[in-house]
Amino acid sequence: MAGNTSVAAQQQPRRQFSLVRCVATCLLALIVLVGLAVLIAWLVICPKKLVYTLENGSVQNFNLTNNHLNATFDFVLRAFNRNRRISVYYDYIESTVTYEDQTLAFNTVDPFFQPHRNVSRIKPKLVALNLAMSPSTSKDLMIEKTSKEIQVDVHFKARIRLKVGTWKSNHRTLRIVCYSVTVHLSWYKHFDRVPCEAEL
């Protein structure tokens, strides 16, 4: 009787070990399958970065008096979706012009849908209306004004969704920054394109 109890006690740990090994094997197989599915999906979709370039920029009605700025900024942002299977919903876009970390103007852009392998152009108009500036920033801006051009940074912040077939992602925040953009106060001056940095 004691011998039977000893054999049963030995078999119980073995069964527990077999069960643990079975569960571990199933989990490992599941992880491998999910990994393969993700890899295959990535190879099929082959995602590529969205490319942004500031094609044009200008400023009109520029007037800086008593540390208060009035101006209208116009920009053309070229958005290139290089992907063959990924489309993009731009549900909300805001654009900002800054000078020495001070915001000069802000505006929003109408939402739009960008198909795959497509070039779209975003054309924000940003107005500074009697904007109060710090004396030091105002002084620097006046110095640049004498050269008939000023250098600003242009920012875009967008809430986007990606679309592959019928699947749509949740909202993601896309940040685009175009650094050291030279806008001319003389309309006939040539605008040099500026590549922009994008972070998704």
JSON list of C-alpha atoms in Angstrom, two decimals:
[
{"chain": "A", "resi": 1, "resn": "MET", "atom": "CA", "xyz": [0.00, 0.00, 0.00]},
{"chain": "A", "resi": 2, "resn": "ALA", "atom": "CA", "xyz": [2.87, 2.31, 0.87]},
{"chain": "A", "resi": 3, "resn": "GLY", "atom": "CA", "xyz": [4.55, 1.36, -2.43]},
{"chain": "A", "resi": 4, "resn": "ASN", "atom": "CA", "xyz": [1.47, 2.36, -4.45]},
{"chain": "A", "resi": 5, "resn": "THR", "atom": "CA", "xyz": [1.35, 5.74, -2.65]},
{"chain": "A", "resi": 6, "resn": "SER", "atom": "CA", "xyz": [5.02, 6.34, -3.51]},
{"chain": "A", "resi": 7, "resn": "VAL", "atom": "CA", "xyz": [4.48, 5.58, -7.23]},
{"chain": "A", "resi": 8, "resn": "ALA", "atom": "CA", "xyz": [1.43, 7.88, -7.35]},
{"chain": "A", "resi": 9, "resn": "ALA", "atom": "CA", "xyz": [3.43, 10.67, -5.72]},
{"chain": "A", "resi": 10, "resn": "GLN", "atom": "CA", "xyz": [6.16, 10.31, -8.37]},
{"chain": "A", "resi": 11, "resn": "GLN", "atom": "CA", "xyz": [3.67, 10.31, -11.27]},
{"chain": "A", "resi": 12, "resn": "GLN", "atom": "CA", "xyz": [1.94, 13.53, -10.11]},
{"chain": "A", "resi": 13, "resn": "PRO", "atom": "CA", "xyz": [5.04, 15.82, -10.54]},
{"chain": "A", "resi": 14, "resn": "ARG", "atom": "CA", "xyz": [5.66, 14.19, -13.92]},
{"chain": "A", "resi": 15, "resn": "ARG", "atom": "CA", "xyz": [2.13, 15.05, -15.05]},
{"chain": "A", "resi": 16, "resn": "GLN", "atom": "CA", "xyz": [2.53, 18.62, -13.80]},
{"chain": "A", "resi": 17, "resn": "PHE", "atom": "CA", "xyz": [5.85, 18.91, -15.62]},
{"chain": "A", "resi": 18, "resn": "SER", "atom": "CA", "xyz": [4.28, 17.56, -18.83]},
{"chain": "A", "resi": 19, "resn": "LEU", "atom": "CA", "xyz": [1.43, 20.05, -18.54]},
{"chain": "A", "resi": 20, "resn": "VAL", "atom": "CA", "xyz": [3.83, 22.97, -18.00]},
{"chain": "A", "resi": 21, "resn": "ARG", "atom": "CA", "xyz": [5.95, 21.82, -20.95]},
{"chain": "A", "resi": 22, "resn": "CYS", "atom": "CA", "xyz": [2.85, 21.54, -23.15]},
{"chain": "A", "resi": 23, "resn": "VAL", "atom": "CA", "xyz": [1.69, 25.06, -22.22]},
{"chain": "A", "resi": 24, "resn": "ALA", "atom": "CA", "xyz": [5.18, 26.48, -22.81]},
{"chain": "A", "resi": 25, "resn": "THR", "atom": "CA", "xyz": [5.39, 24.76, -26.19]},
{"chain": "A", "resi": 26, "resn": "CYS", "atom": "CA", "xyz": [1.98, 26.12, -27.22]},
{"chain": "A", "resi": 27, "resn": "LEU", "atom": "CA", "xyz": [2.94, 29.67, -26.14]},
{"chain": "A", "resi": 28, "resn": "LEU", "atom": "CA", "xyz": [6.24, 29.45, -28.03]},
{"chain": "A", "resi": 29, "resn": "ALA", "atom": "CA", "xyz": [4.46, 28.19, -31.14]},
{"chain": "A", "resi": 30, "resn": "LEU", "atom": "CA", "xyz": [1.92, 31.03, -30.85]},
{"chain": "A", "resi": 31, "resn": "ILE", "atom": "CA", "xyz": [4.70, 33.64, -30.51]},
{"chain": "A", "resi": 32, "resn": "VAL", "atom": "CA", "xyz": [6.49, 32.20, -33.56]},
{"chain": "A", "resi": 33, "resn": "LEU", "atom": "CA", "xyz": [3.27, 32.22, -35.61]},
{"chain": "A", "resi": 34, "resn": "VAL", "atom": "CA", "xyz": [2.47, 35.82, -34.63]},
{"chain": "A", "resi": 35, "resn": "GLY", "atom": "CA", "xyz": [6.04, 36.84, -35.44]},
{"chain": "A", "resi": 36, "resn": "LEU", "atom": "CA", "xyz": [5.84, 35.17, -38.84]},
{"chain": "A", "resi": 37, "resn": "ALA", "atom": "CA", "xyz": [2.48, 36.82, -39.55]},
{"chain": "A", "resi": 38, "resn": "VAL", "atom": "CA", "xyz": [3.91, 40.26, -38.67]},
{"chain": "A", "resi": 39, "resn": "LEU", "atom": "CA", "xyz": [7.01, 39.61, -40.80]},
{"chain": "A", "resi": 40, "resn": "ILE", "atom": "CA", "xyz": [4.95, 38.46, -43.79]},
{"chain": "A", "resi": 41, "resn": "ALA", "atom": "CA", "xyz": [2.61, 41.45, -43.45]},
{"chain": "A", "resi": 42, "resn": "TRP", "atom": "CA", "xyz": [5.60, 43.82, -43.26]},
{"chain": "A", "resi": 43, "resn": "LEU", "atom": "CA", "xyz": [7.21, 42.24, -46.34]},
{"chain": "A", "resi": 44, "resn": "VAL", "atom": "CA", "xyz": [3.94, 42.46, -48.28]},
{"chain": "A", "resi": 45, "resn": "ILE", "atom": "CA", "xyz": [3.13, 46.04, -47.24]},
{"chain": "A", "resi": 46, "resn": "CYS", "atom": "CA", "xyz": [6.79, 47.17, -47.23]},
{"chain": "A", "resi": 47, "resn": "PRO", "atom": "CA", "xyz": [6.13, 50.48, -45.38]},
{"chain": "A", "resi": 48, "resn": "LYS", "atom": "CA", "xyz": [8.19, 53.51, -46.37]},
{"chain": "A", "resi": 49, "resn": "LYS", "atom": "CA", "xyz": [8.60, 56.84, -44.62]},
{"chain": "A", "resi": 50, "resn": "LEU", "atom": "CA", "xyz": [6.41, 59.74, -45.69]},
{"chain": "A", "resi": 51, "resn": "VAL", "atom": "CA", "xyz": [8.53, 62.50, -47.25]},
{"chain": "A", "resi": 52, "resn": "TYR", "atom": "CA", "xyz": [7.88, 66.21, -46.73]},
{"chain": "A", "resi": 53, "resn": "THR", "atom": "CA", "xyz": [9.47, 69.19, -48.47]},
{"chain": "A", "resi": 54, "resn": "LEU", "atom": "CA", "xyz": [8.69, 72.89, -48.11]},
{"chain": "A", "resi": 55, "resn": "GLU", "atom": "CA", "xyz": [8.39, 73.97, -51.75]},
{"chain": "A", "resi": 56, "resn": "ASN", "atom": "CA", "xyz": [7.53, 77.62, -51.34]},
{"chain": "A", "resi": 57, "resn": "GLY", "atom": "CA", "xyz": [7.27, 80.29, -48.69]},
{"chain": "A", "resi": 58, "resn": "SER", "atom": "CA", "xyz": [6.61, 84.00, -48.61]},
{"chain": "A", "resi": 59, "resn": "VAL", "atom": "CA", "xyz": [5.65, 86.80, -46.25]},
{"chain": "A", "resi": 60, "resn": "GLN", "atom": "CA", "xyz": [3.44, 89.79, -47.08]},
{"chain": "A", "resi": 61, "resn": "ASN", "atom": "CA", "xyz": [2.30, 92.90, -45.25]},
{"chain": "A", "resi": 62, "resn": "PHE", "atom": "CA", "xyz": [5.27, 92.67, -42.91]},
{"chain": "A", "resi": 63, "resn": "ASN", "atom": "CA", "xyz": [5.20, 95.44, -40.32]},
{"chain": "A", "resi": 64, "resn": "LEU", "atom": "CA", "xyz": [7.09, 95.47, -37.02]},
{"chain": "A", "resi": 65, "resn": "THR", "atom": "CA", "xyz": [6.39, 98.54, -34.89]},
{"chain": "A", "resi": 66, "resn": "ASN", "atom": "CA", "xyz": [6.87, 99.03, -31.16]},
{"chain": "A", "resi": 67, "resn": "ASN", "atom": "CA", "xyz": [7.62, 95.32, -30.68]},
{"chain": "A", "resi": 68, "resn": "HIS", "atom": "CA", "xyz": [4.33, 94.34, -32.32]},
{"chain": "A", "resi": 69, "resn": "LEU", "atom": "CA", "xyz": [4.27, 92.28, -35.51]},
{"chain": "A", "resi": 70, "resn": "ASN", "atom": "CA", "xyz": [1.78, 92.17, -38.36]},
{"chain": "A", "resi": 71, "resn": "ALA", "atom": "CA", "xyz": [2.50, 89.77, -41.21]},
{"chain": "A", "resi": 72, "resn": "THR", "atom": "CA", "xyz": [0.98, 87.09, -43.42]},
{"chain": "A", "resi": 73, "resn": "PHE", "atom": "CA", "xyz": [2.96, 83.91, -44.09]},
{"chain": "A", "resi": 74, "resn": "ASP", "atom": "CA", "xyz": [2.17, 81.58, -46.98]},
{"chain": "A", "resi": 75, "resn": "PHE", "atom": "CA", "xyz": [3.77, 78.17, -47.40]},
{"chain": "A", "resi": 76, "resn": "VAL", "atom": "CA", "xyz": [3.47, 75.17, -49.68]},
{"chain": "A", "resi": 77, "resn": "LEU", "atom": "CA", "xyz": [4.32, 71.82, -48.10]},
{"chain": "A", "resi": 78, "resn": "ARG", "atom": "CA", "xyz": [4.79, 68.90, -50.48]},
{"chain": "A", "resi": 79, "resn": "ALA", "atom": "CA", "xyz": [3.70, 65.59, -48.95]},
{"chain": "A", "resi": 80, "resn": "PHE", "atom": "CA", "xyz": [4.90, 62.48, -50.79]},
{"chain": "A", "resi": 81, "resn": "ASN", "atom": "CA", "xyz": [3.39, 59.11, -49.88]},
{"chain": "A", "resi": 82, "resn": "ARG", "atom": "CA", "xyz": [5.82, 56.61, -51.42]},
{"chain": "A", "resi": 83, "resn": "ASN", "atom": "CA", "xyz": [3.94, 53.55, -50.23]},
{"chain": "A", "resi": 84, "resn": "ARG", "atom": "CA", "xyz": [2.28, 51.17, -52.66]},
{"chain": "A", "resi": 85, "resn": "ARG", "atom": "CA", "xyz": [-0.36, 49.88, -50.26]},
{"chain": "A", "resi": 86, "resn": "ILE", "atom": "CA", "xyz": [-0.65, 52.46, -47.48]},
{"chain": "A", "resi": 87, "resn": "SER", "atom": "CA", "xyz": [-2.97, 55.46, -47.72]},
{"chain": "A", "resi": 88, "resn": "VAL", "atom": "CA", "xyz": [-3.17, 58.27, -45.17]},
{"chain": "A", "resi": 89, "resn": "TYR", "atom": "CA", "xyz": [-6.06, 60.15, -43.57]},
{"chain": "A", "resi": 90, "resn": "TYR", "atom": "CA", "xyz": [-5.00, 63.60, -42.35]},
{"chain": "A", "resi": 91, "resn": "ASP", "atom": "CA", "xyz": [-7.86, 64.23, -39.93]},
{"chain": "A", "resi": 92, "resn": "TYR", "atom": "CA", "xyz": [-6.42, 67.31, -38.26]},
{"chain": "A", "resi": 93, "resn": "ILE", "atom": "CA", "xyz": [-3.45, 69.52, -39.14]},
{"chain": "A", "resi": 94, "resn": "GLU", "atom": "CA", "xyz": [-2.13, 72.59, -37.40]},
{"chain": "A", "resi": 95, "resn": "SER", "atom": "CA", "xyz": [0.74, 74.73, -38.69]},
{"chain": "A", "resi": 96, "resn": "THR", "atom": "CA", "xyz": [2.95, 77.13, -36.78]},
{"chain": "A", "resi": 97, "resn": "VAL", "atom": "CA", "xyz": [5.66, 79.63, -37.67]},
{"chain": "A", "resi": 98, "resn": "THR", "atom": "CA", "xyz": [8.30, 80.30, -35.02]},
{"chain": "A", "resi": 99, "resn": "TYR", "atom": "CA", "xyz": [11.22, 82.69, -34.75]},
{"chain": "A", "resi": 100, "resn": "GLU", "atom": "CA", "xyz": [13.80, 82.16, -32.00]},
{"chain": "A", "resi": 101, "resn": "ASP", "atom": "CA", "xyz": [11.34, 79.83, -30.25]},
{"chain": "A", "resi": 102, "resn": "GLN", "atom": "CA", "xyz": [8.59, 82.47, -30.25]},
{"chain": "A", "resi": 103, "resn": "THR", "atom": "CA", "xyz": [5.39, 81.64, -32.11]},
{"chain": "A", "resi": 104, "resn": "LEU", "atom": "CA", "xyz": [4.67, 84.23, -34.78]},
{"chain": "A", "resi": 105, "resn": "ALA", "atom": "CA", "xyz": [1.53, 82.75, -36.33]},
{"chain": "A", "resi": 106, "resn": "PHE", "atom": "CA", "xyz": [-0.72, 79.70, -36.08]},
{"chain": "A", "resi": 107, "resn": "ASN", "atom": "CA", "xyz": [-3.48, 78.21, -38.20]},
{"chain": "A", "resi": 108, "resn": "THR", "atom": "CA", "xyz": [-5.19, 74.92, -39.06]},
{"chain": "A", "resi": 109, "resn": "VAL", "atom": "CA", "xyz": [-5.43, 73.20, -42.43]},
{"chain": "A", "resi": 110, "resn": "ASP", "atom": "CA", "xyz": [-8.45, 71.42, -43.90]},
{"chain": "A", "resi": 111, "resn": "PRO", "atom": "CA", "xyz": [-8.34, 67.61, -43.46]},
{"chain": "A", "resi": 112, "resn": "PHE", "atom": "CA", "xyz": [-7.75, 65.46, -46.53]},
{"chain": "A", "resi": 113, "resn": "PHE", "atom": "CA", "xyz": [-7.13, 61.89, -47.69]},
{"chain": "A", "resi": 114, "resn": "GLN", "atom": "CA", "xyz": [-3.89, 60.93, -49.44]},
{"chain": "A", "resi": 115, "resn": "PRO", "atom": "CA", "xyz": [-3.89, 57.75, -51.56]},
{"chain": "A", "resi": 116, "resn": "HIS", "atom": "CA", "xyz": [-0.84, 55.56, -51.94]},
{"chain": "A", "resi": 117, "resn": "ARG", "atom": "CA", "xyz": [1.88, 56.65, -54.41]},
{"chain": "A", "resi": 118, "resn": "ASN", "atom": "CA", "xyz": [0.55, 60.19, -54.29]},
{"chain": "A", "resi": 119, "resn": "VAL", "atom": "CA", "xyz": [1.89, 63.74, -54.00]},
{"chain": "A", "resi": 120, "resn": "SER", "atom": "CA", "xyz": [-0.31, 66.23, -52.15]},
{"chain": "A", "resi": 121, "resn": "ARG", "atom": "CA", "xyz": [0.34, 69.88, -51.34]},
{"chain": "A", "resi": 122, "resn": "ILE", "atom": "CA", "xyz": [-0.66, 71.57, -48.11]},
{"chain": "A", "resi": 123, "resn": "LYS", "atom": "CA", "xyz": [-1.01, 75.35, -48.37]},
{"chain": "A", "resi": 124, "resn": "PRO", "atom": "CA", "xyz": [-1.37, 77.03, -44.98]},
{"chain": "A", "resi": 125, "resn": "LYS", "atom": "CA", "xyz": [-1.85, 80.77, -44.61]},
{"chain": "A", "resi": 126, "resn": "LEU", "atom": "CA", "xyz": [-0.72, 82.04, -41.21]},
{"chain": "A", "resi": 127, "resn": "VAL", "atom": "CA", "xyz": [-1.44, 85.55, -39.99]},
{"chain": "A", "resi": 128, "resn": "ALA", "atom": "CA", "xyz": [0.34, 87.45, -37.23]},
{"chain": "A", "resi": 129, "resn": "LEU", "atom": "CA", "xyz": [-2.01, 90.18, -36.03]},
{"chain": "A", "resi": 130, "resn": "ASN", "atom": "CA", "xyz": [-0.57, 92.79, -33.69]},
{"chain": "A", "resi": 131, "resn": "LEU", "atom": "CA", "xyz": [1.58, 90.10, -32.06]},
{"chain": "A", "resi": 132, "resn": "ALA", "atom": "CA", "xyz": [3.50, 91.29, -29.00]},
{"chain": "A", "resi": 133, "resn": "MET", "atom": "CA", "xyz": [7.16, 90.28, -29.11]},
{"chain": "A", "resi": 134, "resn": "SER", "atom": "CA", "xyz": [9.97, 90.47, -26.56]},
{"chain": "A", "resi": 135, "resn": "PRO", "atom": "CA", "xyz": [12.31, 93.45, -27.13]},
{"chain": "A", "resi": 136, "resn": "SER", "atom": "CA", "xyz": [15.32, 91.22, -27.85]},
{"chain": "A", "resi": 137, "resn": "THR", "atom": "CA", "xyz": [13.43, 89.05, -30.37]},
{"chain": "A", "resi": 138, "resn": "SER", "atom": "CA", "xyz": [11.93, 92.14, -31.99]},
{"chain": "A", "resi": 139, "resn": "LYS", "atom": "CA", "xyz": [15.40, 93.68, -32.32]},
{"chain": "A", "resi": 140, "resn": "ASP", "atom": "CA", "xyz": [16.81, 90.55, -33.98]},
{"chain": "A", "resi": 141, "resn": "LEU", "atom": "CA", "xyz": [13.89, 90.41, -36.37]},
{"chain": "A", "resi": 142, "resn": "MET", "atom": "CA", "xyz": [14.37, 94.07, -37.32]},
{"chain": "A", "resi": 143, "resn": "ILE", "atom": "CA", "xyz": [18.04, 93.41, -38.08]},
{"chain": "A", "resi": 144, "resn": "GLU", "atom": "CA", "xyz": [17.11, 90.53, -40.37]},
{"chain": "A", "resi": 145, "resn": "LYS", "atom": "CA", "xyz": [14.44, 92.67, -42.01]},
{"chain": "A", "resi": 146, "resn": "THR", "atom": "CA", "xyz": [17.12, 95.06, -43.29]},
{"chain": "A", "resi": 147, "resn": "SER", "atom": "CA", "xyz": [18.48, 92.22, -45.45]},
{"chain": "A", "resi": 148, "resn": "LYS", "atom": "CA", "xyz": [15.00, 91.77, -46.99]},
{"chain": "A", "resi": 149, "resn": "GLU", "atom": "CA", "xyz": [14.71, 88.22, -45.69]},
{"chain": "A", "resi": 150, "resn": "ILE", "atom": "CA", "xyz": [13.99, 86.48, -42.40]},
{"chain": "A", "resi": 151, "resn": "GLN", "atom": "CA", "xyz": [14.69, 82.94, -41.24]},
{"chain": "A", "resi": 152, "resn": "VAL", "atom": "CA", "xyz": [11.96, 81.02, -39.45]},
{"chain": "A", "resi": 153, "resn": "ASP", "atom": "CA", "xyz": [11.03, 77.46, -38.51]},
{"chain": "A", "resi": 154, "resn": "VAL", "atom": "CA", "xyz": [7.78, 75.97, -39.79]},
{"chain": "A", "resi": 155, "resn": "HIS", "atom": "CA", "xyz": [6.03, 73.27, -37.77]},
{"chain": "A", "resi": 156, "resn": "PHE", "atom": "CA", "xyz": [3.15, 70.95, -38.64]},
{"chain": "A", "resi": 157, "resn": "LYS", "atom": "CA", "xyz": [1.34, 68.71, -36.18]},
{"chain": "A", "resi": 158, "resn": "ALA", "atom": "CA", "xyz": [-1.21, 66.27, -37.56]},
{"chain": "A", "resi": 159, "resn": "ARG", "atom": "CA", "xyz": [-3.49, 63.50, -36.35]},
{"chain": "A", "resi": 160, "resn": "ILE", "atom": "CA", "xyz": [-3.39, 60.81, -38.99]},
{"chain": "A", "resi": 161, "resn": "ARG", "atom": "CA", "xyz": [-4.73, 57.32, -39.65]},
{"chain": "A", "resi": 162, "resn": "LEU", "atom": "CA", "xyz": [-3.10, 54.78, -41.92]},
{"chain": "A", "resi": 163, "resn": "LYS", "atom": "CA", "xyz": [-5.19, 52.64, -44.26]},
{"chain": "A", "resi": 164, "resn": "VAL", "atom": "CA", "xyz": [-4.19, 49.27, -45.76]},
{"chain": "A", "resi": 165, "resn": "GLY", "atom": "CA", "xyz": [-6.98, 47.69, -47.78]},
{"chain": "A", "resi": 166, "resn": "THR", "atom": "CA", "xyz": [-10.08, 47.96, -45.58]},
{"chain": "A", "resi": 167, "resn": "TRP", "atom": "CA", "xyz": [-8.05, 48.13, -42.34]},
{"chain": "A", "resi": 168, "resn": "LYS", "atom": "CA", "xyz": [-7.56, 51.51, -40.66]},
{"chain": "A", "resi": 169, "resn": "SER", "atom": "CA", "xyz": [-5.22, 52.25, -37.78]},
{"chain": "A", "resi": 170, "resn": "ASN", "atom": "CA", "xyz": [-5.99, 54.28, -34.68]},
{"chain": "A", "resi": 171, "resn": "HIS", "atom": "CA", "xyz": [-5.02, 57.94, -34.65]},
{"chain": "A", "resi": 172, "resn": "ARG", "atom": "CA", "xyz": [-1.32, 58.70, -34.54]},
{"chain": "A", "resi": 173, "resn": "THR", "atom": "CA", "xyz": [0.44, 62.02, -34.03]},
{"chain": "A", "resi": 174, "resn": "LEU", "atom": "CA", "xyz": [2.67, 63.14, -36.88]},
{"chain": "A", "resi": 175, "resn": "ARG", "atom": "CA", "xyz": [5.14, 65.99, -36.29]},
{"chain": "A", "resi": 176, "resn": "ILE", "atom": "CA", "xyz": [6.86, 67.75, -39.19]},
{"chain": "A", "resi": 177, "resn": "VAL", "atom": "CA", "xyz": [9.50, 70.43, -38.72]},
{"chain": "A", "resi": 178, "resn": "CYS", "atom": "CA", "xyz": [11.10, 72.50, -41.47]},
{"chain": "A", "resi": 179, "resn": "TYR", "atom": "CA", "xyz": [14.13, 74.22, -39.96]},
{"chain": "A", "resi": 180, "resn": "SER", "atom": "CA", "xyz": [15.86, 77.42, -41.08]},
{"chain": "A", "resi": 181, "resn": "VAL", "atom": "CA", "xyz": [13.34, 78.45, -43.72]},
{"chain": "A", "resi": 182, "resn": "THR", "atom": "CA", "xyz": [14.36, 81.69, -45.44]},
{"chain": "A", "resi": 183, "resn": "VAL", "atom": "CA", "xyz": [11.38, 83.78, -46.56]},
{"chain": "A", "resi": 184, "resn": "HIS", "atom": "CA", "xyz": [12.02, 86.90, -48.63]},
{"chain": "A", "resi": 185, "resn": "LEU", "atom": "CA", "xyz": [10.31, 90.21, -48.18]},
{"chain": "A", "resi": 186, "resn": "SER", "atom": "CA", "xyz": [10.83, 90.82, -51.89]},
{"chain": "A", "resi": 187, "resn": "TRP", "atom": "CA", "xyz": [8.40, 88.73, -53.93]},
{"chain": "A", "resi": 188, "resn": "TYR", "atom": "CA", "xyz": [10.77, 88.23, -56.87]},
{"chain": "A", "resi": 189, "resn": "LYS", "atom": "CA", "xyz": [13.44, 86.43, -54.85]},
{"chain": "A", "resi": 190, "resn": "HIS", "atom": "CA", "xyz": [13.85, 82.69, -55.49]},
{"chain": "A", "resi": 191, "resn": "PHE", "atom": "CA", "xyz": [12.73, 80.33, -52.71]},
{"chain": "A", "resi": 192, "resn": "ASP", "atom": "CA", "xyz": [15.08, 77.46, -51.89]},
{"chain": "A", "resi": 193, "resn": "ARG", "atom": "CA", "xyz": [13.29, 74.21, -51.12]},
{"chain": "A", "resi": 194, "resn": "VAL", "atom": "CA", "xyz": [13.72, 72.93, -47.59]},
{"chain": "A", "resi": 195, "resn": "PRO", "atom": "CA", "xyz": [13.62, 69.20, -46.68]},
{"chain": "A", "resi": 196, "resn": "CYS", "atom": "CA", "xyz": [11.60, 68.66, -43.52]},
{"chain": "A", "resi": 197, "resn": "GLU", "atom": "CA", "xyz": [11.99, 66.21, -40.67]},
{"chain": "A", "resi": 198, "resn": "ALA", "atom": "CA", "xyz": [9.03, 63.98, -39.83]},
{"chain": "A", "resi": 199, "resn": "GLU", "atom": "CA", "xyz": [8.40, 61.94, -36.71]},
{"chain": "A", "resi": 200, "resn": "LEU", "atom": "CA", "xyz": [5.52, 59.52, -36.35]}
]
